[in-house]
mmCIF file of C-alpha atoms in Angstrom:
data_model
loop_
_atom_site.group_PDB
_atom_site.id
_atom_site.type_symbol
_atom_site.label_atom_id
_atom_site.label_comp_id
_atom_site.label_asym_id
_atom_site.label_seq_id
_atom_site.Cartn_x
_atom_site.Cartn_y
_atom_site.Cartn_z
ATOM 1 C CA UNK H 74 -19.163 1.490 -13.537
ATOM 2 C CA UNK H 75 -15.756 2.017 -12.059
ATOM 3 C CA UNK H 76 -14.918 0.204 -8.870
ATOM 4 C CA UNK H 77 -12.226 0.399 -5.954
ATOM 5 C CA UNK H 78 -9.994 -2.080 -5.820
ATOM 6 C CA UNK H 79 -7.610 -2.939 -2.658
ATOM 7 C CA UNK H 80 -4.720 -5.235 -3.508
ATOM 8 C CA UNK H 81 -3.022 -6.324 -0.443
ATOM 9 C CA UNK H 82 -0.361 -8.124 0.681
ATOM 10 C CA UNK H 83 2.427 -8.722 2.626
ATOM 11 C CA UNK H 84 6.383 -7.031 2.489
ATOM 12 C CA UNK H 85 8.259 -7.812 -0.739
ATOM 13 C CA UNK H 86 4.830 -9.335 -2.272
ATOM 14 C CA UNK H 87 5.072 -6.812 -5.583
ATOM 15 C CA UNK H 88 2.369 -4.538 -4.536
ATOM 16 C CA UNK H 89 5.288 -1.065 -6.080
ATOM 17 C CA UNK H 90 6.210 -2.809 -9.156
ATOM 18 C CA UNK H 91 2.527 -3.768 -9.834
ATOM 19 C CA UNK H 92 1.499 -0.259 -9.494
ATOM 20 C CA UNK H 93 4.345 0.773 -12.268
ATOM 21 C CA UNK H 94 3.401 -2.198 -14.223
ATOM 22 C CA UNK H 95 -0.577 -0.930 -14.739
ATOM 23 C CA UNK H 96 0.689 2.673 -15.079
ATOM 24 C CA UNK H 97 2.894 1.341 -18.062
ATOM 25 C CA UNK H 98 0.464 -0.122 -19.326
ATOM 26 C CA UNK H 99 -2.126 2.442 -18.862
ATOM 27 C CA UNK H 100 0.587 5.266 -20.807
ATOM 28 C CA UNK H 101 1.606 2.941 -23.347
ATOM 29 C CA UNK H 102 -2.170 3.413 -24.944
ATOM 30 C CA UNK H 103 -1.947 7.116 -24.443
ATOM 31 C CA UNK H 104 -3.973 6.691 -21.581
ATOM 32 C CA UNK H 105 -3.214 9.046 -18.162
ATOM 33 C CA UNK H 106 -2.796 7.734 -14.934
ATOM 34 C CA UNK H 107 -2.790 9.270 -11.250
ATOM 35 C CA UNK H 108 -0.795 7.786 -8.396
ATOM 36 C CA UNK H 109 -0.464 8.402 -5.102
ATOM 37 C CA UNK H 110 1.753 7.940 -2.058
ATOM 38 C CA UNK H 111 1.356 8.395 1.598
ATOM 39 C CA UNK H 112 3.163 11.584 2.398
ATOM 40 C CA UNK H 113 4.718 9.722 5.267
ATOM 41 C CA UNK H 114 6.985 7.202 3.614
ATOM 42 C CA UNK H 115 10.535 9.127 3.281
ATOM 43 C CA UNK H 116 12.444 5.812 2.416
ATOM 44 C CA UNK H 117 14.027 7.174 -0.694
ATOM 45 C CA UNK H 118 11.884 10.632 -0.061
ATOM 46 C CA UNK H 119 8.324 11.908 -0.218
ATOM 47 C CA UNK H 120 6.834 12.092 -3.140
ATOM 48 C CA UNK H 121 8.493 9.365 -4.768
ATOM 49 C CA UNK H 122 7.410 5.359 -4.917
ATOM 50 C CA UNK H 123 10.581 2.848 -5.415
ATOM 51 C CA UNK H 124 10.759 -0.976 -5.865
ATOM 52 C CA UNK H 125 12.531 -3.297 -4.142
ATOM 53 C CA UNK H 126 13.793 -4.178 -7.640
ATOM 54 C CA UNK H 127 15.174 -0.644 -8.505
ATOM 55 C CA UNK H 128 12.232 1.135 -10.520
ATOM 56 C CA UNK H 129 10.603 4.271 -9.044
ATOM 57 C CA UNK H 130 8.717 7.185 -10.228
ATOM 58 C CA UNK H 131 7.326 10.244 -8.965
ATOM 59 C CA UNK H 132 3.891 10.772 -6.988
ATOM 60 C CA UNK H 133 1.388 12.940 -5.473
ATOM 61 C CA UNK H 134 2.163 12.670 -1.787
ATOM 62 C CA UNK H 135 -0.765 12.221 0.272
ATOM 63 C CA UNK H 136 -0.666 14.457 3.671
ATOM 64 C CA UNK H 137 -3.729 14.479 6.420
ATOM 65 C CA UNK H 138 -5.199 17.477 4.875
ATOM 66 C CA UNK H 139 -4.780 16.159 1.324
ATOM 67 C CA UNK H 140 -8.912 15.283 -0.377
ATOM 68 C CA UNK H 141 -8.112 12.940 -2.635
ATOM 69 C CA UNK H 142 -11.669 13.470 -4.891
ATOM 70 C CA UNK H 143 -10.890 17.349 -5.014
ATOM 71 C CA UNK H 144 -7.102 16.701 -6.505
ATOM 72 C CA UNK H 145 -8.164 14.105 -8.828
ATOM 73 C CA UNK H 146 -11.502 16.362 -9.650
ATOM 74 C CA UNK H 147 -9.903 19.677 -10.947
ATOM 75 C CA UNK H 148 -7.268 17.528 -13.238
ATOM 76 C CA UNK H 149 -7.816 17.600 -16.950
ATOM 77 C CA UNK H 150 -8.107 15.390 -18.851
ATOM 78 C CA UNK H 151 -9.204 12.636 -16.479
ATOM 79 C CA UNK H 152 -6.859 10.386 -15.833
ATOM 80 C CA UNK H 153 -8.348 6.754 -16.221
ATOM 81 C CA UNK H 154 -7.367 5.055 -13.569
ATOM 82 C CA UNK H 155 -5.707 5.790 -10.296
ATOM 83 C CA UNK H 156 -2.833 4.071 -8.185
ATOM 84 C CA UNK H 157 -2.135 4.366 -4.720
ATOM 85 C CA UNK H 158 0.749 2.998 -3.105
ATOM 86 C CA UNK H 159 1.145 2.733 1.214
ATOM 87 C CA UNK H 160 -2.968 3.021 0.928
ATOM 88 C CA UNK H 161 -2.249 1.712 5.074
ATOM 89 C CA UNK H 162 -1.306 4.912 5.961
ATOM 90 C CA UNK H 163 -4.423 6.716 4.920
ATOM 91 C CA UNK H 164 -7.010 7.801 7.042
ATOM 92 C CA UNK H 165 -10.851 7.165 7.244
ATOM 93 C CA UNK H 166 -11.416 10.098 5.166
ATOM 94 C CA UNK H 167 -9.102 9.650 2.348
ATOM 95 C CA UNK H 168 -10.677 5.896 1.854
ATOM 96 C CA UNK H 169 -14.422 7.602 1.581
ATOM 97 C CA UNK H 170 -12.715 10.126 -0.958
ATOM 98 C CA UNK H 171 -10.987 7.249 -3.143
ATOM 99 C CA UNK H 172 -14.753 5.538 -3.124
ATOM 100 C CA UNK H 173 -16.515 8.976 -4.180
ATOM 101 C CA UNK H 174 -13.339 9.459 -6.839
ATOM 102 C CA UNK H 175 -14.559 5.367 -8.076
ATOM 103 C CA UNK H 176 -18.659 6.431 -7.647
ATOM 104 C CA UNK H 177 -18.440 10.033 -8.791
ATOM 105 C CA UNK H 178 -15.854 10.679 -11.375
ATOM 106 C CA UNK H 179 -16.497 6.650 -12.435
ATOM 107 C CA UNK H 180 -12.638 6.471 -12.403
ATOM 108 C CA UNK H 181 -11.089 3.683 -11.173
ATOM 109 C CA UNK H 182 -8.818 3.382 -8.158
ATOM 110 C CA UNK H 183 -6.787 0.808 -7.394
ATOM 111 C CA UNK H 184 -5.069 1.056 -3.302
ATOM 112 C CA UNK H 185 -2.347 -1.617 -2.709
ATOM 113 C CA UNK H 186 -1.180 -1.782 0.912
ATOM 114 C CA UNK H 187 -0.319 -3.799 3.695
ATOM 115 C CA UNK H 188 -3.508 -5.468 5.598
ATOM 116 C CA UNK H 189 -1.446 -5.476 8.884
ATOM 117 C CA UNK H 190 0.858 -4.698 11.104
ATOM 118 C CA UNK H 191 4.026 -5.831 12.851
ATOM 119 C CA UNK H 192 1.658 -6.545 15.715
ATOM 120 C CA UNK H 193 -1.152 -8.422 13.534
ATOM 121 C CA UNK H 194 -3.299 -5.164 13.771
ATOM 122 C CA UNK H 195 -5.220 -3.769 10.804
ATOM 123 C CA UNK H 196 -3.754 -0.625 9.819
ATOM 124 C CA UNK H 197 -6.881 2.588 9.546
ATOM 125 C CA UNK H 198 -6.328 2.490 5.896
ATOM 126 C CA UNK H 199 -6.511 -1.061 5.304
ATOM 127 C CA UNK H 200 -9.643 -1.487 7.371
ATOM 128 C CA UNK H 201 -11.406 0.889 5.859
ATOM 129 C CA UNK H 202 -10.467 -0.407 2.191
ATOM 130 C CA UNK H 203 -11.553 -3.748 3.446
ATOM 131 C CA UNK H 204 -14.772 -2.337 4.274
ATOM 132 C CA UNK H 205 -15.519 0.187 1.222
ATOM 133 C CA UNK H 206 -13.500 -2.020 -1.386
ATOM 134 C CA UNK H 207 -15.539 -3.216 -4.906
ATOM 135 C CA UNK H 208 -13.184 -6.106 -4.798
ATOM 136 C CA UNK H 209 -10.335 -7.081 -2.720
ATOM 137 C CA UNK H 210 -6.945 -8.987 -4.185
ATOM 138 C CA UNK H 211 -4.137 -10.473 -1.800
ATOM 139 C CA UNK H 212 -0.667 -10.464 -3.743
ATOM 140 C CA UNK H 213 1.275 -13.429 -2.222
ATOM 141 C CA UNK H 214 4.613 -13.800 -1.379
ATOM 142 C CA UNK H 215 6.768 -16.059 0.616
ATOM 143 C CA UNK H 216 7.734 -16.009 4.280
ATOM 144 C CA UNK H 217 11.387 -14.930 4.664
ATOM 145 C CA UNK H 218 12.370 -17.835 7.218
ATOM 146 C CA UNK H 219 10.407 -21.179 5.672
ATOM 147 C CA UNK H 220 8.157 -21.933 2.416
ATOM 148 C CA UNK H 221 4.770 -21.007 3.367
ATOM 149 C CA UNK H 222 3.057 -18.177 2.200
ATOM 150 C CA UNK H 223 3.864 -15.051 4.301
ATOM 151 C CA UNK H 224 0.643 -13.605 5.492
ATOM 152 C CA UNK H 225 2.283 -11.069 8.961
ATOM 153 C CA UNK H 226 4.751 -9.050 8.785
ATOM 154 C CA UNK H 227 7.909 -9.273 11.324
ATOM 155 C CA UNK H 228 9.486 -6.242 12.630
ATOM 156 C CA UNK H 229 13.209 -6.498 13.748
ATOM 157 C CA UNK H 230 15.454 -4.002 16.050
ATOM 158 C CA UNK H 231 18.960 -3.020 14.999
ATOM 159 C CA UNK H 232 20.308 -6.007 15.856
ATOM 160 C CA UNK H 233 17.796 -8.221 13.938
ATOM 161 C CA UNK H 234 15.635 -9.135 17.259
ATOM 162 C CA UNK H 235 12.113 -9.256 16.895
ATOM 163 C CA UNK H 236 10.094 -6.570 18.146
ATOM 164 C CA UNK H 237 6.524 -6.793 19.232
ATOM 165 C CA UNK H 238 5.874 -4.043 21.160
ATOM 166 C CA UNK H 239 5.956 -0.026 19.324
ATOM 167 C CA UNK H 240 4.590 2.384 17.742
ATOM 168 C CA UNK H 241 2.348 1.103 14.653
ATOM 169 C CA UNK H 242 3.898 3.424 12.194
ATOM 170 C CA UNK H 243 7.898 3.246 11.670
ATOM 171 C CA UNK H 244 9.338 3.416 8.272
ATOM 172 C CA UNK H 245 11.635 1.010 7.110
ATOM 173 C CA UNK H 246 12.617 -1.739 4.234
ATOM 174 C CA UNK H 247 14.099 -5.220 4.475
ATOM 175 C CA UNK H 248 16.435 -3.736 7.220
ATOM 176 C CA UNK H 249 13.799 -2.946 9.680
ATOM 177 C CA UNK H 250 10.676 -5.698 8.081
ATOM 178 C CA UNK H 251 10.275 -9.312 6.780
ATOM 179 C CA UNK H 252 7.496 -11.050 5.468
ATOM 180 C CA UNK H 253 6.525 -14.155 7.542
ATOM 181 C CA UNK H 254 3.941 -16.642 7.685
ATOM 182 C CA UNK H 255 1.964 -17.034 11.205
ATOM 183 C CA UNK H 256 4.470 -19.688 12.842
ATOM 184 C CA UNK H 257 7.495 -17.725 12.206
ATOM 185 C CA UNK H 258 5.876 -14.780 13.315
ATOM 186 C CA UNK H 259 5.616 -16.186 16.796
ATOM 187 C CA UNK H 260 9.350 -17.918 16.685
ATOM 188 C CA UNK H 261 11.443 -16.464 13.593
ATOM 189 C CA UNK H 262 14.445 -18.425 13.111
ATOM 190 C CA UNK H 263 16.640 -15.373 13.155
#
């Protein structure tokens, strides 16, 4: 029985170059893959999923009106998994469609994403992975200003001042984000 995975985990924790890593090694047995993006993420342009560390590769862009089960549905020959990258950015809907895609089709998905946001909020995605999720996996990295494990994520102005206050959603890499553990969310030694 297939099963839908969420792998979480804070900025610069791998989550990208995981998702290329299974698709490799998915394709190197002749085996097809799906993957996904959030159709909001324009950091190198929609459509399109990039590592930190250089790699990218092309995606299905997920929009509001995009059903997830329907896309993967009409595709033939099944792909045997799927990937989803930004899976925080998805709505309520799209997480109930990755579950029928996991129950139905008995494909797996796999959905890596942040948990939270700048603010320490769960993003509509992420709480509804955590809630329909088989099992749930938290990639590790480490905070940007000490040695513990980052677990928050710290957003920065253009002058590299925290920000607490904002919209949830605003796009942005290492310039705009860092990974941080809970003590130097609340005093960053920037």
């Amino acid at each position: 029985m297939a099963q839908l995975f969420f792998r979480y985990g804070s900025m610069n924790s791998g989550k990208t170059i995981e998702i290329l890593k299974v698709a490799h090694n998915y394709e190197e047995q002749n085996k097809p893959v799906m993957i996904f993006t959030s159709g909001i993420d324009d950091r190198d342009q929609v459509g399109i999923i990039s590592s930190r560390i250089g790699l990218k590769r092309e995606a299905t862009p997920v929009f509001s009106a995009t059903n997830l089960y329907e896309e993967v549905a009409k595709i033939e020959p099944k792909p045997c998994c799927i990937l989803l990258d930004e899976s925080q950015f998805l709505e309520k809907k799209h997480i109930l469609q990755l579950a029928q895609i996991a129950d139905g089709l008995n494909i797996p998905v796999i959905a890596y994403g942040l948990k939270n946001d700048f603010q320490n909020e769960l993003f509509e995605g992420s709480k509804y992975l955590l809630l329909y999720a088989d099992k749930i996996e938290e990639m590790k990295t480490v905070c940007w200003f000490c040695t513990k494990k980052a677990t928050m994520v710290l957003r920065v102005d253009e002058d590299g001042q925290p920000m607490y206050k904002g919209d949830q959603i605003m796009i942005g890499g290492n310039d705009r984000y860092y990974p941080v553990c809970r003590k130097c969310h609340a005093n960053p030694s920037i």
